[in-house]
mmCIF file of C-alpha atoms in Angstrom:
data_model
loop_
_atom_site.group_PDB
_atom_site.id
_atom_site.type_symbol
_atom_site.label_atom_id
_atom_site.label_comp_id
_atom_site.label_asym_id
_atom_site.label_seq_id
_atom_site.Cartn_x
_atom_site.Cartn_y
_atom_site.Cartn_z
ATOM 1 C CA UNK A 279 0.000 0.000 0.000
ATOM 2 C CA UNK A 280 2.918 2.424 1.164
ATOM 3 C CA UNK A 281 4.598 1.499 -2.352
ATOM 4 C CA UNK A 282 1.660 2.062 -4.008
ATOM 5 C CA UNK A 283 0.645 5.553 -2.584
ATOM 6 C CA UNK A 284 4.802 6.394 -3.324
ATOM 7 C CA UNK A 285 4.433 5.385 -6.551
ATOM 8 C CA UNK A 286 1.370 7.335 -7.326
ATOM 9 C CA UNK A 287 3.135 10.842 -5.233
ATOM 10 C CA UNK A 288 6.092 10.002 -7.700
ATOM 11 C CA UNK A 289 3.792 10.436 -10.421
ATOM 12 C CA UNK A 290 2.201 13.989 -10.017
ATOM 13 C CA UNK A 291 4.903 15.497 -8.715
ATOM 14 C CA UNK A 292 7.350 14.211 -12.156
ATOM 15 C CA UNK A 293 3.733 15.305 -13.932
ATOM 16 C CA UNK A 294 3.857 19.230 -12.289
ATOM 17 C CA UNK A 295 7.611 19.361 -13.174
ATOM 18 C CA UNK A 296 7.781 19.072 -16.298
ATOM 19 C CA UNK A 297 8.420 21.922 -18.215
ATOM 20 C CA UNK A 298 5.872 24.112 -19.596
ATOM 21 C CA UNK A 299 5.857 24.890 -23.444
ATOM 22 C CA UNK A 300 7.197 28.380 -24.202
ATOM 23 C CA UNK A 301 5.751 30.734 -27.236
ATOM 24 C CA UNK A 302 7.706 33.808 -28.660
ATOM 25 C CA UNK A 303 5.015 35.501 -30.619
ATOM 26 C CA UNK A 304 5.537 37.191 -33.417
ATOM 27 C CA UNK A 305 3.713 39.436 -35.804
ATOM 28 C CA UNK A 306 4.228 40.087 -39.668
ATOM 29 C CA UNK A 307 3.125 42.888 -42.144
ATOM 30 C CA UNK A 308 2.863 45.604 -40.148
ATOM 31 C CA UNK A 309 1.774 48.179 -40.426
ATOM 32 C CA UNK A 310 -0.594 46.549 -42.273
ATOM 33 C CA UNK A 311 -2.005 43.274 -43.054
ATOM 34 C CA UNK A 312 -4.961 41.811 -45.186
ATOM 35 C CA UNK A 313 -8.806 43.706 -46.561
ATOM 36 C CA UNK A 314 -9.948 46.028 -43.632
ATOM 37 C CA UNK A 315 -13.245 45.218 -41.986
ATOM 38 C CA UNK A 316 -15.930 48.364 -42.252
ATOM 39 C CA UNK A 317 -15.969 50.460 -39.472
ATOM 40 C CA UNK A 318 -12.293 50.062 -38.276
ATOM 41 C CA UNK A 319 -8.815 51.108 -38.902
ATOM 42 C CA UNK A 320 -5.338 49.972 -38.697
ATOM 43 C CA UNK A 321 -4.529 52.166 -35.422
ATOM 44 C CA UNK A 322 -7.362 50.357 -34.162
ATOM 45 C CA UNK A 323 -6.122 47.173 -35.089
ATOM 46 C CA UNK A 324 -2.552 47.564 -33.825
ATOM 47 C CA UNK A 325 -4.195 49.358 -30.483
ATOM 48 C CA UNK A 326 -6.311 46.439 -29.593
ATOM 49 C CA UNK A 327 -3.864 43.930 -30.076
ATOM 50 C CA UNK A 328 -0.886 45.817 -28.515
ATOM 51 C CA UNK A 329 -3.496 45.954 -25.464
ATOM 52 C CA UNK A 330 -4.083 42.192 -25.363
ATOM 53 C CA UNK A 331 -0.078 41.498 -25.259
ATOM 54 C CA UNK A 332 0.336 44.227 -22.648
ATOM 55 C CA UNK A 333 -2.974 42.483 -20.747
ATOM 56 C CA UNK A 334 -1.173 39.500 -20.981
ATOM 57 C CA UNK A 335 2.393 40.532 -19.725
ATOM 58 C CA UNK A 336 3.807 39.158 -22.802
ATOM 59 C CA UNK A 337 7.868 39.971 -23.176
ATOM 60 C CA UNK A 338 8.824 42.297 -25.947
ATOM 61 C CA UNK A 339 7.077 41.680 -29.394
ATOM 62 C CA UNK A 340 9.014 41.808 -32.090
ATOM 63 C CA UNK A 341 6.412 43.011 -35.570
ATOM 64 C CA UNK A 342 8.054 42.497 -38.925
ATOM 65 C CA UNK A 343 7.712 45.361 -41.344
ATOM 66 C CA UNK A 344 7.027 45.652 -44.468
ATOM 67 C CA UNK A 345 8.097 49.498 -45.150
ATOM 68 C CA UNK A 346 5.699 49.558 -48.652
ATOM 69 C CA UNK A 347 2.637 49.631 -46.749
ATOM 70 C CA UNK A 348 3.621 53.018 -45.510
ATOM 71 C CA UNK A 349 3.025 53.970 -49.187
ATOM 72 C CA UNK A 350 -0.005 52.440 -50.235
ATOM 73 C CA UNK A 351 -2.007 52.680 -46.873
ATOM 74 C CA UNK A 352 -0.955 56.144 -45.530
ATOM 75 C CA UNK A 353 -3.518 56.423 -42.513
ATOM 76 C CA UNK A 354 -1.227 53.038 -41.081
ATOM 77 C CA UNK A 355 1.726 55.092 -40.580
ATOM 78 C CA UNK A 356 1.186 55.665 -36.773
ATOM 79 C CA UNK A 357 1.059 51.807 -36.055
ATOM 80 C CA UNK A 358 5.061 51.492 -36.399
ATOM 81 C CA UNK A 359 5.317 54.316 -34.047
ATOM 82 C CA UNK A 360 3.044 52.776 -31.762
ATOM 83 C CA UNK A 361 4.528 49.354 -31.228
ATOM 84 C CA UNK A 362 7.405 51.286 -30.429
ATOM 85 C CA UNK A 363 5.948 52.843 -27.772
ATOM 86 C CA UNK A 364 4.607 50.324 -26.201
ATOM 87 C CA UNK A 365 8.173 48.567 -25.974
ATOM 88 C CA UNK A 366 7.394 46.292 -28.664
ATOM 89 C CA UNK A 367 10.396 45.350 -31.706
ATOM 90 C CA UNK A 368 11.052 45.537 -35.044
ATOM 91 C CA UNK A 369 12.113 43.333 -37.694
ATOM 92 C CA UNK A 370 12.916 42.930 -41.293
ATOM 93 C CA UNK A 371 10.361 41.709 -43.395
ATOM 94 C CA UNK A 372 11.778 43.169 -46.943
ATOM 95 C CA UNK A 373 10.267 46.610 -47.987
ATOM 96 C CA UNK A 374 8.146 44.925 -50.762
ATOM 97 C CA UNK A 375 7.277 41.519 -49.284
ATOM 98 C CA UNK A 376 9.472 40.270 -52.257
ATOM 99 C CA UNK A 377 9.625 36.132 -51.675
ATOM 100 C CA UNK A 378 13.279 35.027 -52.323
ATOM 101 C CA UNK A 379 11.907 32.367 -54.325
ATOM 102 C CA UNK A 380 10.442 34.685 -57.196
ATOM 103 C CA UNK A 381 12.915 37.147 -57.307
ATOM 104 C CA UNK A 382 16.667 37.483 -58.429
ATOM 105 C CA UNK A 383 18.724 37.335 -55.152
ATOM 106 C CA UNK A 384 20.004 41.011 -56.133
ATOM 107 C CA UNK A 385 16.286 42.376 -56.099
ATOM 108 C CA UNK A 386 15.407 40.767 -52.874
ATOM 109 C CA UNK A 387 18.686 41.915 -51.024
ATOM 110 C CA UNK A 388 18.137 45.387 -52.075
ATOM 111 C CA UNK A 389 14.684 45.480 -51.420
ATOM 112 C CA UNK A 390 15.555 44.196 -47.503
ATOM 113 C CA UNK A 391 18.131 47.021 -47.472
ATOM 114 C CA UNK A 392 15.401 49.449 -48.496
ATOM 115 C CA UNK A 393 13.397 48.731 -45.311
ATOM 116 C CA UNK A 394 16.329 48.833 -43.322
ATOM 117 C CA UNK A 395 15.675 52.893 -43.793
ATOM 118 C CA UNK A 396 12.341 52.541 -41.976
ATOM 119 C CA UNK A 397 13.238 50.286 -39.031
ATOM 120 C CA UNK A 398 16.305 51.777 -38.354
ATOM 121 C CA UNK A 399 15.367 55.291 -37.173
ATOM 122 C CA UNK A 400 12.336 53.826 -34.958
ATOM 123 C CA UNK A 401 14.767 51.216 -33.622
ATOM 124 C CA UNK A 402 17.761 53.152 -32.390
ATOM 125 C CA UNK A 403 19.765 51.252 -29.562
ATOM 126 C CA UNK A 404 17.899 48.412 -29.746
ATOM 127 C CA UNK A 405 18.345 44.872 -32.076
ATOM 128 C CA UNK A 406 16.679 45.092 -35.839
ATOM 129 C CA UNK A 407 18.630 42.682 -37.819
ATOM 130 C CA UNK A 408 15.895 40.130 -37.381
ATOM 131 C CA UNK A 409 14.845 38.684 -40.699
ATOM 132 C CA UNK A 410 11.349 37.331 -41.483
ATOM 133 C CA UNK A 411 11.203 35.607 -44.767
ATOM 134 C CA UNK A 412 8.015 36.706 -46.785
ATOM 135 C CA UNK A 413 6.081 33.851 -47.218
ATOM 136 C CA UNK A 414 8.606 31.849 -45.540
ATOM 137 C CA UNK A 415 10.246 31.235 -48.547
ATOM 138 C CA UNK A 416 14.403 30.793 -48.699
ATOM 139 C CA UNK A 417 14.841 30.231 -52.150
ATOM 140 C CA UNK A 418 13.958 27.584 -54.862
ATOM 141 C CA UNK A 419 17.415 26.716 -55.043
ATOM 142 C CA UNK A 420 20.311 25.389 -52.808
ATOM 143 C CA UNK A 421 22.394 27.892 -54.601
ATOM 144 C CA UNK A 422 20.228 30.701 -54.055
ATOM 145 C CA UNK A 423 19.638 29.522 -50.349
ATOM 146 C CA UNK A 424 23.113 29.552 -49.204
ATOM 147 C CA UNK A 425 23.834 33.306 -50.979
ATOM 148 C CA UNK A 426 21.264 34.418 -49.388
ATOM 149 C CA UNK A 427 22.367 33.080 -45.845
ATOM 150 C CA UNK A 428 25.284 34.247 -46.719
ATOM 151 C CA UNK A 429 24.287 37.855 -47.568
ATOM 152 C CA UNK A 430 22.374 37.922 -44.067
ATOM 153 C CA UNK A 431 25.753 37.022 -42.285
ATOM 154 C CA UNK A 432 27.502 39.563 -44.208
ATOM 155 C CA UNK A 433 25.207 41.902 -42.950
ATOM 156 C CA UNK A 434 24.501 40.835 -39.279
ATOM 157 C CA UNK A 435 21.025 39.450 -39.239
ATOM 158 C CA UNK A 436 19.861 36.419 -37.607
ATOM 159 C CA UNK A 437 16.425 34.869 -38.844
ATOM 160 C CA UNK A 438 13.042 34.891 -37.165
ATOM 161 C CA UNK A 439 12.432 30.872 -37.902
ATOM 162 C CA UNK A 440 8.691 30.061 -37.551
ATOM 163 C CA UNK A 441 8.388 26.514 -35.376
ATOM 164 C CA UNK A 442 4.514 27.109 -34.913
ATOM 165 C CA UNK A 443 1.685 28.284 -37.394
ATOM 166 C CA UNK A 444 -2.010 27.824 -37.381
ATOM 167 C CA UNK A 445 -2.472 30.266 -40.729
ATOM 168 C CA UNK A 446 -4.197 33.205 -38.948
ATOM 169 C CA UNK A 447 -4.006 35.049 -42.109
ATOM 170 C CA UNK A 448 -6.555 32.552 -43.495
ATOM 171 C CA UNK A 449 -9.282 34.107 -41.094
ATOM 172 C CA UNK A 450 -8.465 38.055 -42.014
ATOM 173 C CA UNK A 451 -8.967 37.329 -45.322
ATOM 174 C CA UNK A 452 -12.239 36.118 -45.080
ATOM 175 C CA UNK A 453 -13.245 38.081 -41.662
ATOM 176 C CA UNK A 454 -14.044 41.517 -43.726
ATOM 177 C CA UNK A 455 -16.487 39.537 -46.029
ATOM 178 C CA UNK A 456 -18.828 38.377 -43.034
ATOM 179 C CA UNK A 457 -18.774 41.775 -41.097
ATOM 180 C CA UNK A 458 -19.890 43.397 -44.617
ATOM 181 C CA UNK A 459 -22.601 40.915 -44.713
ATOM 182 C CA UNK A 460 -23.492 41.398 -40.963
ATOM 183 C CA UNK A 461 -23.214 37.235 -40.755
ATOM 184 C CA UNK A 462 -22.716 36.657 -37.112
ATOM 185 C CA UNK A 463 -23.804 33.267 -37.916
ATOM 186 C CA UNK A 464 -20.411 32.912 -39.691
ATOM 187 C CA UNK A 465 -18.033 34.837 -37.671
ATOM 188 C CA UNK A 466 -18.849 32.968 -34.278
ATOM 189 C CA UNK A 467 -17.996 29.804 -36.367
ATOM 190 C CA UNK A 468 -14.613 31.451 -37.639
ATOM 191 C CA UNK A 469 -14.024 32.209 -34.230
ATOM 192 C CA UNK A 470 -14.267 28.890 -32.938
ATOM 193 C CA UNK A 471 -12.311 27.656 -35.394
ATOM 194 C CA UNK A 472 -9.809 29.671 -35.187
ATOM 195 C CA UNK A 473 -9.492 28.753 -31.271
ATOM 196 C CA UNK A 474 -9.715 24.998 -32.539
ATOM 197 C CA UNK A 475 -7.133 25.496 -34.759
ATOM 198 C CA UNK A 476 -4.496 27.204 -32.537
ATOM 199 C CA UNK A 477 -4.900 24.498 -29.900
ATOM 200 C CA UNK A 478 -4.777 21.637 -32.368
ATOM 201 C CA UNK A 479 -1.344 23.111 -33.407
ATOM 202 C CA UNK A 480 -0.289 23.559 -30.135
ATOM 203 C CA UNK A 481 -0.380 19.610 -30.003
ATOM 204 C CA UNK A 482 0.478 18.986 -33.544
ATOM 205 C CA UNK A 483 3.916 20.714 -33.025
ATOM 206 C CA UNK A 484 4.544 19.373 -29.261
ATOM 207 C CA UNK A 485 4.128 16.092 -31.111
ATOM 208 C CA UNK A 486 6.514 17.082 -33.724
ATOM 209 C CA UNK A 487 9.406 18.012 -31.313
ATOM 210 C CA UNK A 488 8.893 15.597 -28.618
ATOM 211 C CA UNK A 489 9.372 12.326 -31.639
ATOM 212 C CA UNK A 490 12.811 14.958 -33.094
ATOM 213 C CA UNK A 491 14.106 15.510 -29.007
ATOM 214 C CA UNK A 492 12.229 14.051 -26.309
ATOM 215 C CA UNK A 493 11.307 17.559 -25.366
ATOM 216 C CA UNK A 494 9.867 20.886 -26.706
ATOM 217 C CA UNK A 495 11.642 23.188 -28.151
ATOM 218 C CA UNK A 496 10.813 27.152 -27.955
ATOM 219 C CA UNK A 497 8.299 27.747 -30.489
ATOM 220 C CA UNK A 498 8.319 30.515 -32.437
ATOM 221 C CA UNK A 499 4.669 31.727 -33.349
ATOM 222 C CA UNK A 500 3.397 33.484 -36.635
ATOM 223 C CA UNK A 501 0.391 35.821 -36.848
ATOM 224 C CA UNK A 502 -0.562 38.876 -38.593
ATOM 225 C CA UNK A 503 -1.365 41.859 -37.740
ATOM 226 C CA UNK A 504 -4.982 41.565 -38.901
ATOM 227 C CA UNK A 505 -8.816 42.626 -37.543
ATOM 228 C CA UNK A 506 -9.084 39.058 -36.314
ATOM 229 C CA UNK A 507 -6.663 38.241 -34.861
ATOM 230 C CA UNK A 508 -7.372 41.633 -33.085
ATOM 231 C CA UNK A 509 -10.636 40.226 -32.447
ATOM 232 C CA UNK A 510 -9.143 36.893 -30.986
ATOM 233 C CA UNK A 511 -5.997 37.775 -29.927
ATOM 234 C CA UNK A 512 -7.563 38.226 -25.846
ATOM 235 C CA UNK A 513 -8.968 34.588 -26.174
ATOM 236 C CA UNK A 514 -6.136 33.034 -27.528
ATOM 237 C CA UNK A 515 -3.319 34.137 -25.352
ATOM 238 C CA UNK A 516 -6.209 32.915 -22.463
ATOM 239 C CA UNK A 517 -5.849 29.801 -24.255
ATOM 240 C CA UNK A 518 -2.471 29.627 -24.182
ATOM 241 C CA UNK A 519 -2.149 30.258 -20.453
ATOM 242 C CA UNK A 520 -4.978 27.870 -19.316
ATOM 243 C CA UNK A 521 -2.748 25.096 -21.369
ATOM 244 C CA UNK A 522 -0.078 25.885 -19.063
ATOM 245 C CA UNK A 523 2.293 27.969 -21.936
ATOM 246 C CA UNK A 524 4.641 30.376 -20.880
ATOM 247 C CA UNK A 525 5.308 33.013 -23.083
ATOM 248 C CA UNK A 526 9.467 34.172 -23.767
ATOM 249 C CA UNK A 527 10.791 36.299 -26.086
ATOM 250 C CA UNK A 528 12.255 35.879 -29.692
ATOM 251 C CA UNK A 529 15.269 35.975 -28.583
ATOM 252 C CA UNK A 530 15.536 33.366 -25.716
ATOM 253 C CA UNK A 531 13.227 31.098 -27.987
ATOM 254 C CA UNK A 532 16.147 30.971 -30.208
ATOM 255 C CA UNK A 533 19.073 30.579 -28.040
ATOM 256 C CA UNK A 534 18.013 26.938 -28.027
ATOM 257 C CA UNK A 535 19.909 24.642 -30.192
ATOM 258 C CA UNK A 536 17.704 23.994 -32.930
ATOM 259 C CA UNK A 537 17.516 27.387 -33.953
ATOM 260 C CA UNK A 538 21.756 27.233 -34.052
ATOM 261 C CA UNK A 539 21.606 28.232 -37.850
ATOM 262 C CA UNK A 540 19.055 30.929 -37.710
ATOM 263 C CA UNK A 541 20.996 32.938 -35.243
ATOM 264 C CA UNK A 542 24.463 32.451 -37.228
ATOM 265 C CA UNK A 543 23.608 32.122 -41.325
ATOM 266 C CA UNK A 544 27.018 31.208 -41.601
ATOM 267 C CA UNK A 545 26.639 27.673 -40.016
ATOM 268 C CA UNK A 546 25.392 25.200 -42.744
ATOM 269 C CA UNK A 547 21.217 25.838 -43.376
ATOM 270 C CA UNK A 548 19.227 22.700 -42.278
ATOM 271 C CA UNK A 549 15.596 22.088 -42.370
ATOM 272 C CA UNK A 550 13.643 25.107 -41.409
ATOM 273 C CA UNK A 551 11.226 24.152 -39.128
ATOM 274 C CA UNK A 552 9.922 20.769 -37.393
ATOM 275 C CA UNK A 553 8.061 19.155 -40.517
ATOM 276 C CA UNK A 554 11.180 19.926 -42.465
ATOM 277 C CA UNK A 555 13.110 17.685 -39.867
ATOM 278 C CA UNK A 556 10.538 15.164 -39.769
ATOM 279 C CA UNK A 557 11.251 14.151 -43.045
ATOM 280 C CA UNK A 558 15.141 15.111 -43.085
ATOM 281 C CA UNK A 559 15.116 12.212 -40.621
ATOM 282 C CA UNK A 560 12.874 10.150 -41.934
ATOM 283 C CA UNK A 561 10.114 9.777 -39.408
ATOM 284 C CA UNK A 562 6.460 9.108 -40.849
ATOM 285 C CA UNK A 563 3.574 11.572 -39.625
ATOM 286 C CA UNK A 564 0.665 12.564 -40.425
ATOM 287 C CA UNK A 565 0.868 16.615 -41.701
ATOM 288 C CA UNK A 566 -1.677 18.908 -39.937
ATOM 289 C CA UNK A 567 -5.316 19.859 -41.869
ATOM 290 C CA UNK A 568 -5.100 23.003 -43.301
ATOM 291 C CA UNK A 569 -8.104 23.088 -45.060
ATOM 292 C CA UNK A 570 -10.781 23.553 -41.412
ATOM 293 C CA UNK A 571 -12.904 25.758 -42.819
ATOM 294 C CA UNK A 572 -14.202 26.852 -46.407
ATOM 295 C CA UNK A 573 -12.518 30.063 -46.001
ATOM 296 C CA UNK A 574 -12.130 30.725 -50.486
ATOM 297 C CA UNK A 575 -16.577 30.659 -50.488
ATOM 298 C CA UNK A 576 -17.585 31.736 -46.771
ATOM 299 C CA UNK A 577 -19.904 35.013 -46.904
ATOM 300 C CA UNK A 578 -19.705 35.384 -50.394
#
């Protein structure tokens, strides 16, 4: 009986040490992202979700720009200025949102030197050679991969891997549709699957990492700066929490080993992310659904 209620003691207490899954979050395209809902802006946008990381007590946010949008959405301008005061970071995310992939390596390296002139002065004294790959796309050759690791080196950046995605951009698309439409019926079904689909990813990827290592790793989150994930932003950090996640910054995330090559390009490039290594190694799994909702026909 003693053995038994040792054995069982042994058990909860190994259960309530082990280590609770850590999120950098990260945003792309600001200062602006996707078709803008009626009856909102992009100051709004940025102000309701800076207020949901601040609610949170989130660590230092970095936002990857995209300097363009300053050109062809002039009433977004204050957002940059805004993330900076709240203590949030910036990062590269080219000035055009050129993907390496469809452009010459000379026309993508310029074009991330162009933005460089819009982070820069908002980022004095603090670290803006984080690179976010548009699309997530390193080239669609080894050749051009490498150069352009190289180029990064060359020029001091590290780069903002992305270890955890549930393709939030998917629901700003279609968000604007539904509010034009005044379909509640629809948007309290995106927004339960959009809560769905960030805590079936939270498993997906735990699953991934723990078959690679035994362990997570740090994940590094994507998301948008959209209207809904300003919408859901409150709810899903909740989430988060209530699954026992601990949020860290980009930074620490990546001091861990698996992100070796992202913070020095000049080590040899590996797989990018976790279902890269998956099949680097060889392990059979089963990829995550994409496709949860109709997204291409909903309020149309």
């Amino acid at each position: 009986m003693r053995l038994m209620l040792f054995a069982g003691l042994f058990c909860a207490l190994t259960a309530t040490a082990a280590p609770a899954q850590q999120i950098a979050l990260t945003f792309d395209d600001l200062p602006s992202h996707s078709p803008l809902p009626a009856n909102t802006t992009r100051v709004k946008i940025a102000r309701d979700i800076i207020a949901a990381l601040t609610a949170a007590h989130t660590p230092p946010v970095y936002g990857f720009v995209n300097g363009l949008r300053l050109e062809d959405d002039p009433p977004s301008a204050p957002v940059l200025k805004m993330w900076r005061d709240a203590g949030f970071l910036l990062g590269n995310h080219t000035y055009s949102h050129y993907s390496l992939s469809h452009r010459t390596l000379d026309a993508w390296t310029a074009d991330t030197v162009k933005n460089e002139a819009v982070i820069a002065p908002l980022m004095a004294g603090q670290d803006w050679h984080w690179l976010r790959f548009p699309y997530l796309e390193e080239g669609e050759t080894l050749q051009k991969h490498v150069a352009a690791r190289a180029w990064l080196a060359q020029h001091g950046y590290k780069v903002a891997s992305v270890t955890m995605s549930f393709d939030d951009y998917l629901w700003n698309d279609v968000y604007p549709r539904c509010v034009a439409r005044h379909d509640e019926k629809s948007i309290l079904r995106l927004e339960t699957a959009f809560l769905s689909a960030a805590q079936t990813s939270l498993t997906y990827f735990h699953n991934l990492s723990t078959q690679l290592y035994g362990r997570d790793i740090p994940y590094v989150l994507l998301m948008h700066l959209g209207a809904f994930d300003a919408r859901m932003l409150p709810r899903l950090l909740a989430m988060y929490q209530s699954k026992g996640v601990t949020f860290v910054s980009l930074d620490d995330a990546e001091k861990d080993p698996f992100y070796a090559a992202d913070i020095d390009p000049r080590l040899p490039a590996g797989p990018v992310d976790l279902d890269q290594q998956m099949i680097a190694k060889g392990v059979s799994y089963v990829e995550r659904n994409e496709n949860v909702l109709p997204f291409d026909t909903m309020c149309k």
